[in-house]
């Protein structure tokens, strides 16, 4: 434990912030139980890390953490460092609009984010044939957004919050390039994460592909 003098409500606030950024459970009952165990001298490295982050007023989360309430990660733009490396930087326009798109010309012209592929039993066989780097496309149907591979067909769909966001921006003719970022096909429930590039309609195809490559390989330091 870091400090016995920290109040329980401070630990609760710190852990909820940390959990929301890392995609962990924020169920109040579960969190309270975990904190009680911590206060009774049961070690918990995650609470320790949350307290350090809270005390130093810093956001500590890998960029590719997918948050359930959004159905995606935070929205990023690429920045080039003086050392000519690429880094993920939270999109200013998205952040300033309370972590939402403006859904008009104020949106950044090209951004990226991560999301989880939802796979139904009927899509499981096809989805398990995917590999890292596989290129996927979105197909909008009703209130859903399906994810398809040009040879395998439908492999799943997007989470409802993200699908609603994409449908709401449909009039902007945003172009999406989705790539399989990581996949664990051996699990009972397929775990497949996508990196998605979203570009304005006037962004050229070569620029989208180049951006996707840079985003795919950019260092994912905690930020």
mmCIF file of C-alpha atoms in Angstrom:
data_model
loop_
_atom_site.group_PDB
_atom_site.id
_atom_site.type_symbol
_atom_site.label_atom_id
_atom_site.label_comp_id
_atom_site.label_asym_id
_atom_site.label_seq_id
_atom_site.Cartn_x
_atom_site.Cartn_y
_atom_site.Cartn_z
ATOM 1 C CA UNK A 1 0.000 0.000 0.000
ATOM 2 C CA UNK A 2 1.220 3.464 -0.813
ATOM 3 C CA UNK A 3 -0.174 5.474 2.059
ATOM 4 C CA UNK A 4 -2.526 4.542 4.894
ATOM 5 C CA UNK A 5 -3.469 8.222 5.317
ATOM 6 C CA UNK A 6 -5.294 8.435 1.973
ATOM 7 C CA UNK A 7 -9.040 8.709 2.490
ATOM 8 C CA UNK A 8 -11.336 6.047 1.088
ATOM 9 C CA UNK A 9 -13.253 8.569 -1.041
ATOM 10 C CA UNK A 10 -9.957 9.733 -2.583
ATOM 11 C CA UNK A 11 -9.026 6.147 -3.430
ATOM 12 C CA UNK A 12 -12.501 5.610 -4.906
ATOM 13 C CA UNK A 13 -12.223 8.695 -7.117
ATOM 14 C CA UNK A 14 -8.688 7.815 -8.203
ATOM 15 C CA UNK A 15 -9.580 4.231 -9.057
ATOM 16 C CA UNK A 16 -12.719 5.176 -11.014
ATOM 17 C CA UNK A 17 -10.691 7.582 -13.158
ATOM 18 C CA UNK A 18 -7.979 5.002 -13.725
ATOM 19 C CA UNK A 19 -10.500 2.232 -14.444
ATOM 20 C CA UNK A 20 -12.433 4.341 -16.955
ATOM 21 C CA UNK A 21 -9.229 5.090 -18.875
ATOM 22 C CA UNK A 22 -8.073 1.469 -18.867
ATOM 23 C CA UNK A 23 -11.373 -0.178 -19.726
ATOM 24 C CA UNK A 24 -11.696 -1.809 -16.285
ATOM 25 C CA UNK A 25 -14.959 -2.352 -14.414
ATOM 26 C CA UNK A 26 -16.353 0.821 -12.830
ATOM 27 C CA UNK A 27 -19.196 -0.942 -11.006
ATOM 28 C CA UNK A 28 -19.434 0.961 -7.706
ATOM 29 C CA UNK A 29 -20.062 -2.169 -5.620
ATOM 30 C CA UNK A 30 -17.093 -4.024 -7.077
ATOM 31 C CA UNK A 31 -14.856 -0.989 -6.655
ATOM 32 C CA UNK A 32 -15.905 -0.442 -3.027
ATOM 33 C CA UNK A 33 -15.212 -4.105 -2.208
ATOM 34 C CA UNK A 34 -11.824 -3.931 -3.858
ATOM 35 C CA UNK A 35 -10.922 -0.780 -1.938
ATOM 36 C CA UNK A 36 -12.068 -2.282 1.363
ATOM 37 C CA UNK A 37 -9.778 -5.238 0.781
ATOM 38 C CA UNK A 38 -6.984 -2.811 -0.041
ATOM 39 C CA UNK A 39 -7.561 -0.857 3.168
ATOM 40 C CA UNK A 40 -7.389 -4.129 5.095
ATOM 41 C CA UNK A 41 -3.838 -4.663 3.841
ATOM 42 C CA UNK A 42 -4.581 -6.786 0.782
ATOM 43 C CA UNK A 43 -2.036 -5.669 -1.864
ATOM 44 C CA UNK A 44 -3.483 -4.325 -5.099
ATOM 45 C CA UNK A 45 -0.924 -3.007 -7.632
ATOM 46 C CA UNK A 46 -3.690 -1.537 -9.793
ATOM 47 C CA UNK A 47 -4.911 0.677 -6.954
ATOM 48 C CA UNK A 48 -1.306 1.670 -6.263
ATOM 49 C CA UNK A 49 -0.886 2.736 -9.907
ATOM 50 C CA UNK A 50 -4.222 4.595 -9.820
ATOM 51 C CA UNK A 51 -3.154 6.542 -6.731
ATOM 52 C CA UNK A 52 0.198 7.490 -8.272
ATOM 53 C CA UNK A 53 -1.543 8.712 -11.423
ATOM 54 C CA UNK A 54 -4.123 10.647 -9.410
ATOM 55 C CA UNK A 55 -1.536 12.233 -7.122
ATOM 56 C CA UNK A 56 0.610 13.360 -10.057
ATOM 57 C CA UNK A 57 -2.409 14.628 -12.015
ATOM 58 C CA UNK A 58 -1.534 12.603 -15.077
ATOM 59 C CA UNK A 59 -3.535 10.466 -17.478
ATOM 60 C CA UNK A 60 -2.000 7.021 -17.626
ATOM 61 C CA UNK A 61 -3.473 4.767 -20.276
ATOM 62 C CA UNK A 62 -2.250 3.164 -23.477
ATOM 63 C CA UNK A 63 -3.906 4.852 -26.481
ATOM 64 C CA UNK A 64 -5.558 1.636 -27.717
ATOM 65 C CA UNK A 65 -7.756 1.099 -24.643
ATOM 66 C CA UNK A 66 -11.377 0.651 -25.794
ATOM 67 C CA UNK A 67 -13.990 2.154 -23.466
ATOM 68 C CA UNK A 68 -17.381 0.464 -23.356
ATOM 69 C CA UNK A 69 -19.381 3.693 -23.074
ATOM 70 C CA UNK A 70 -17.965 4.914 -26.397
ATOM 71 C CA UNK A 71 -17.461 1.561 -28.118
ATOM 72 C CA UNK A 72 -13.998 2.817 -29.028
ATOM 73 C CA UNK A 73 -10.840 4.376 -27.651
ATOM 74 C CA UNK A 74 -10.163 8.078 -27.450
ATOM 75 C CA UNK A 75 -9.764 9.819 -30.833
ATOM 76 C CA UNK A 76 -6.186 10.512 -31.931
ATOM 77 C CA UNK A 77 -4.200 12.434 -34.480
ATOM 78 C CA UNK A 78 -0.582 11.690 -35.327
ATOM 79 C CA UNK A 79 2.180 14.096 -34.432
ATOM 80 C CA UNK A 80 5.799 13.874 -35.535
ATOM 81 C CA UNK A 81 8.425 14.392 -32.841
ATOM 82 C CA UNK A 82 11.716 16.273 -33.380
ATOM 83 C CA UNK A 83 13.312 12.812 -33.566
ATOM 84 C CA UNK A 84 11.003 12.035 -36.541
ATOM 85 C CA UNK A 85 8.999 9.451 -34.616
ATOM 86 C CA UNK A 86 5.220 9.360 -34.756
ATOM 87 C CA UNK A 87 3.128 9.655 -31.581
ATOM 88 C CA UNK A 88 -0.570 9.356 -30.838
ATOM 89 C CA UNK A 89 -2.022 12.668 -29.643
ATOM 90 C CA UNK A 90 -5.632 13.120 -28.505
ATOM 91 C CA UNK A 91 -7.504 15.134 -31.140
ATOM 92 C CA UNK A 92 -7.945 18.718 -29.928
ATOM 93 C CA UNK A 93 -11.250 19.318 -31.695
ATOM 94 C CA UNK A 94 -12.739 16.061 -30.394
ATOM 95 C CA UNK A 95 -11.533 16.686 -26.847
ATOM 96 C CA UNK A 96 -12.694 20.321 -26.795
ATOM 97 C CA UNK A 97 -16.166 19.205 -27.869
ATOM 98 C CA UNK A 98 -16.598 17.091 -24.718
ATOM 99 C CA UNK A 99 -15.082 13.999 -26.349
ATOM 100 C CA UNK A 100 -17.498 14.042 -29.270
ATOM 101 C CA UNK A 101 -17.254 14.929 -32.938
ATOM 102 C CA UNK A 102 -18.738 18.222 -34.045
ATOM 103 C CA UNK A 103 -20.118 16.345 -37.063
ATOM 104 C CA UNK A 104 -19.350 19.292 -39.336
ATOM 105 C CA UNK A 105 -16.340 20.992 -40.937
ATOM 106 C CA UNK A 106 -14.743 21.596 -37.522
ATOM 107 C CA UNK A 107 -13.853 17.900 -37.222
ATOM 108 C CA UNK A 108 -10.214 17.021 -37.873
ATOM 109 C CA UNK A 109 -9.661 15.897 -41.486
ATOM 110 C CA UNK A 110 -8.004 12.596 -40.542
ATOM 111 C CA UNK A 111 -7.947 10.809 -37.184
ATOM 112 C CA UNK A 112 -7.742 7.293 -35.815
ATOM 113 C CA UNK A 113 -9.086 5.190 -32.964
ATOM 114 C CA UNK A 114 -9.341 1.593 -31.804
ATOM 115 C CA UNK A 115 -12.450 -0.506 -31.396
ATOM 116 C CA UNK A 116 -13.401 -4.089 -30.586
ATOM 117 C CA UNK A 117 -14.953 -6.330 -33.214
ATOM 118 C CA UNK A 118 -18.183 -7.908 -31.987
ATOM 119 C CA UNK A 119 -18.499 -11.424 -33.409
ATOM 120 C CA UNK A 120 -21.736 -13.445 -33.519
ATOM 121 C CA UNK A 121 -21.627 -17.280 -33.561
ATOM 122 C CA UNK A 122 -22.560 -17.319 -37.255
ATOM 123 C CA UNK A 123 -19.544 -15.084 -38.029
ATOM 124 C CA UNK A 124 -17.073 -16.879 -35.780
ATOM 125 C CA UNK A 125 -15.625 -19.240 -38.404
ATOM 126 C CA UNK A 126 -14.961 -16.411 -40.864
ATOM 127 C CA UNK A 127 -13.586 -14.060 -38.182
ATOM 128 C CA UNK A 128 -11.078 -16.669 -37.007
ATOM 129 C CA UNK A 129 -9.488 -16.621 -40.461
ATOM 130 C CA UNK A 130 -8.507 -12.980 -40.040
ATOM 131 C CA UNK A 131 -4.911 -12.047 -39.309
ATOM 132 C CA UNK A 132 -3.159 -8.936 -38.054
ATOM 133 C CA UNK A 133 -3.182 -6.339 -40.815
ATOM 134 C CA UNK A 134 -6.297 -7.681 -42.563
ATOM 135 C CA UNK A 135 -8.175 -4.844 -44.219
ATOM 136 C CA UNK A 136 -11.874 -4.556 -43.415
ATOM 137 C CA UNK A 137 -14.730 -2.344 -44.530
ATOM 138 C CA UNK A 138 -17.896 -1.043 -42.891
ATOM 139 C CA UNK A 139 -21.386 -1.562 -44.265
ATOM 140 C CA UNK A 140 -24.217 0.482 -42.801
ATOM 141 C CA UNK A 141 -27.578 -1.226 -42.492
ATOM 142 C CA UNK A 142 -30.439 0.270 -40.502
ATOM 143 C CA UNK A 143 -29.037 1.238 -37.096
ATOM 144 C CA UNK A 144 -26.108 -1.171 -37.341
ATOM 145 C CA UNK A 145 -22.659 -1.057 -38.879
ATOM 146 C CA UNK A 146 -21.416 -4.439 -40.103
ATOM 147 C CA UNK A 147 -17.748 -5.257 -40.574
ATOM 148 C CA UNK A 148 -16.846 -7.202 -43.716
ATOM 149 C CA UNK A 149 -13.790 -8.744 -45.359
ATOM 150 C CA UNK A 150 -13.712 -8.718 -49.166
ATOM 151 C CA UNK A 151 -13.197 -12.513 -49.351
ATOM 152 C CA UNK A 152 -14.569 -13.837 -46.055
ATOM 153 C CA UNK A 153 -17.729 -11.741 -46.025
ATOM 154 C CA UNK A 154 -19.242 -10.484 -42.791
ATOM 155 C CA UNK A 155 -16.986 -11.042 -39.781
ATOM 156 C CA UNK A 156 -18.893 -9.060 -37.150
ATOM 157 C CA UNK A 157 -20.228 -5.627 -36.330
ATOM 158 C CA UNK A 158 -19.392 -2.526 -34.325
ATOM 159 C CA UNK A 159 -20.570 -1.710 -30.818
ATOM 160 C CA UNK A 160 -23.820 0.279 -30.727
ATOM 161 C CA UNK A 161 -22.349 3.603 -29.447
ATOM 162 C CA UNK A 162 -19.757 3.659 -32.230
ATOM 163 C CA UNK A 163 -22.282 2.566 -34.866
ATOM 164 C CA UNK A 164 -24.600 5.419 -33.865
ATOM 165 C CA UNK A 165 -21.726 7.878 -34.103
ATOM 166 C CA UNK A 166 -20.741 6.670 -37.583
ATOM 167 C CA UNK A 167 -24.349 6.784 -38.791
ATOM 168 C CA UNK A 168 -24.750 10.325 -37.435
ATOM 169 C CA UNK A 169 -21.739 11.432 -39.531
ATOM 170 C CA UNK A 170 -22.934 9.670 -42.689
ATOM 171 C CA UNK A 171 -23.832 12.926 -44.446
ATOM 172 C CA UNK A 172 -20.182 14.012 -44.214
ATOM 173 C CA UNK A 173 -19.154 11.051 -46.395
ATOM 174 C CA UNK A 174 -16.348 10.172 -44.004
ATOM 175 C CA UNK A 175 -14.042 7.454 -45.376
ATOM 176 C CA UNK A 176 -13.046 4.618 -43.035
ATOM 177 C CA UNK A 177 -10.078 2.297 -43.292
ATOM 178 C CA UNK A 178 -10.130 -0.498 -40.705
ATOM 179 C CA UNK A 179 -7.271 -2.912 -40.049
ATOM 180 C CA UNK A 180 -7.044 -5.871 -37.683
ATOM 181 C CA UNK A 181 -4.720 -4.592 -34.974
ATOM 182 C CA UNK A 182 -4.601 -7.658 -32.724
ATOM 183 C CA UNK A 183 -6.386 -10.990 -32.616
ATOM 184 C CA UNK A 184 -6.483 -13.950 -30.249
ATOM 185 C CA UNK A 185 -8.393 -16.679 -32.120
ATOM 186 C CA UNK A 186 -7.734 -19.439 -29.587
ATOM 187 C CA UNK A 187 -9.966 -17.931 -26.902
ATOM 188 C CA UNK A 188 -13.493 -19.315 -26.380
ATOM 189 C CA UNK A 189 -14.713 -15.855 -27.370
ATOM 190 C CA UNK A 190 -12.700 -14.346 -30.203
ATOM 191 C CA UNK A 191 -10.779 -11.243 -29.124
ATOM 192 C CA UNK A 192 -10.202 -8.991 -32.132
ATOM 193 C CA UNK A 193 -9.254 -5.316 -31.936
ATOM 194 C CA UNK A 194 -9.339 -2.974 -34.922
ATOM 195 C CA UNK A 195 -7.526 0.262 -35.633
ATOM 196 C CA UNK A 196 -9.746 2.565 -37.666
ATOM 197 C CA UNK A 197 -8.698 5.567 -39.762
ATOM 198 C CA UNK A 198 -11.461 8.126 -40.344
ATOM 199 C CA UNK A 199 -10.776 10.664 -43.084
ATOM 200 C CA UNK A 200 -12.733 13.517 -44.643
ATOM 201 C CA UNK A 201 -14.031 12.842 -48.148
ATOM 202 C CA UNK A 202 -11.411 15.105 -49.738
ATOM 203 C CA UNK A 203 -8.422 13.291 -48.197
ATOM 204 C CA UNK A 204 -6.656 11.280 -50.902
ATOM 205 C CA UNK A 205 -6.433 7.504 -50.787
ATOM 206 C CA UNK A 206 -2.635 7.474 -50.710
ATOM 207 C CA UNK A 207 -2.654 9.834 -47.732
ATOM 208 C CA UNK A 208 -5.111 7.606 -45.879
ATOM 209 C CA UNK A 209 -2.959 4.521 -46.484
ATOM 210 C CA UNK A 210 0.235 6.327 -45.416
ATOM 211 C CA UNK A 211 -1.480 7.609 -42.273
ATOM 212 C CA UNK A 212 -2.763 4.116 -41.461
ATOM 213 C CA UNK A 213 0.744 2.689 -41.695
ATOM 214 C CA UNK A 214 2.161 5.383 -39.432
ATOM 215 C CA UNK A 215 -0.645 4.982 -36.871
ATOM 216 C CA UNK A 216 -0.338 1.192 -36.927
ATOM 217 C CA UNK A 217 3.372 1.279 -36.085
ATOM 218 C CA UNK A 218 3.584 4.392 -33.895
ATOM 219 C CA UNK A 219 4.824 3.805 -30.349
ATOM 220 C CA UNK A 220 1.928 3.234 -27.961
ATOM 221 C CA UNK A 221 3.395 4.800 -24.869
ATOM 222 C CA UNK A 222 1.045 5.641 -22.034
ATOM 223 C CA UNK A 223 -0.206 9.160 -22.502
#
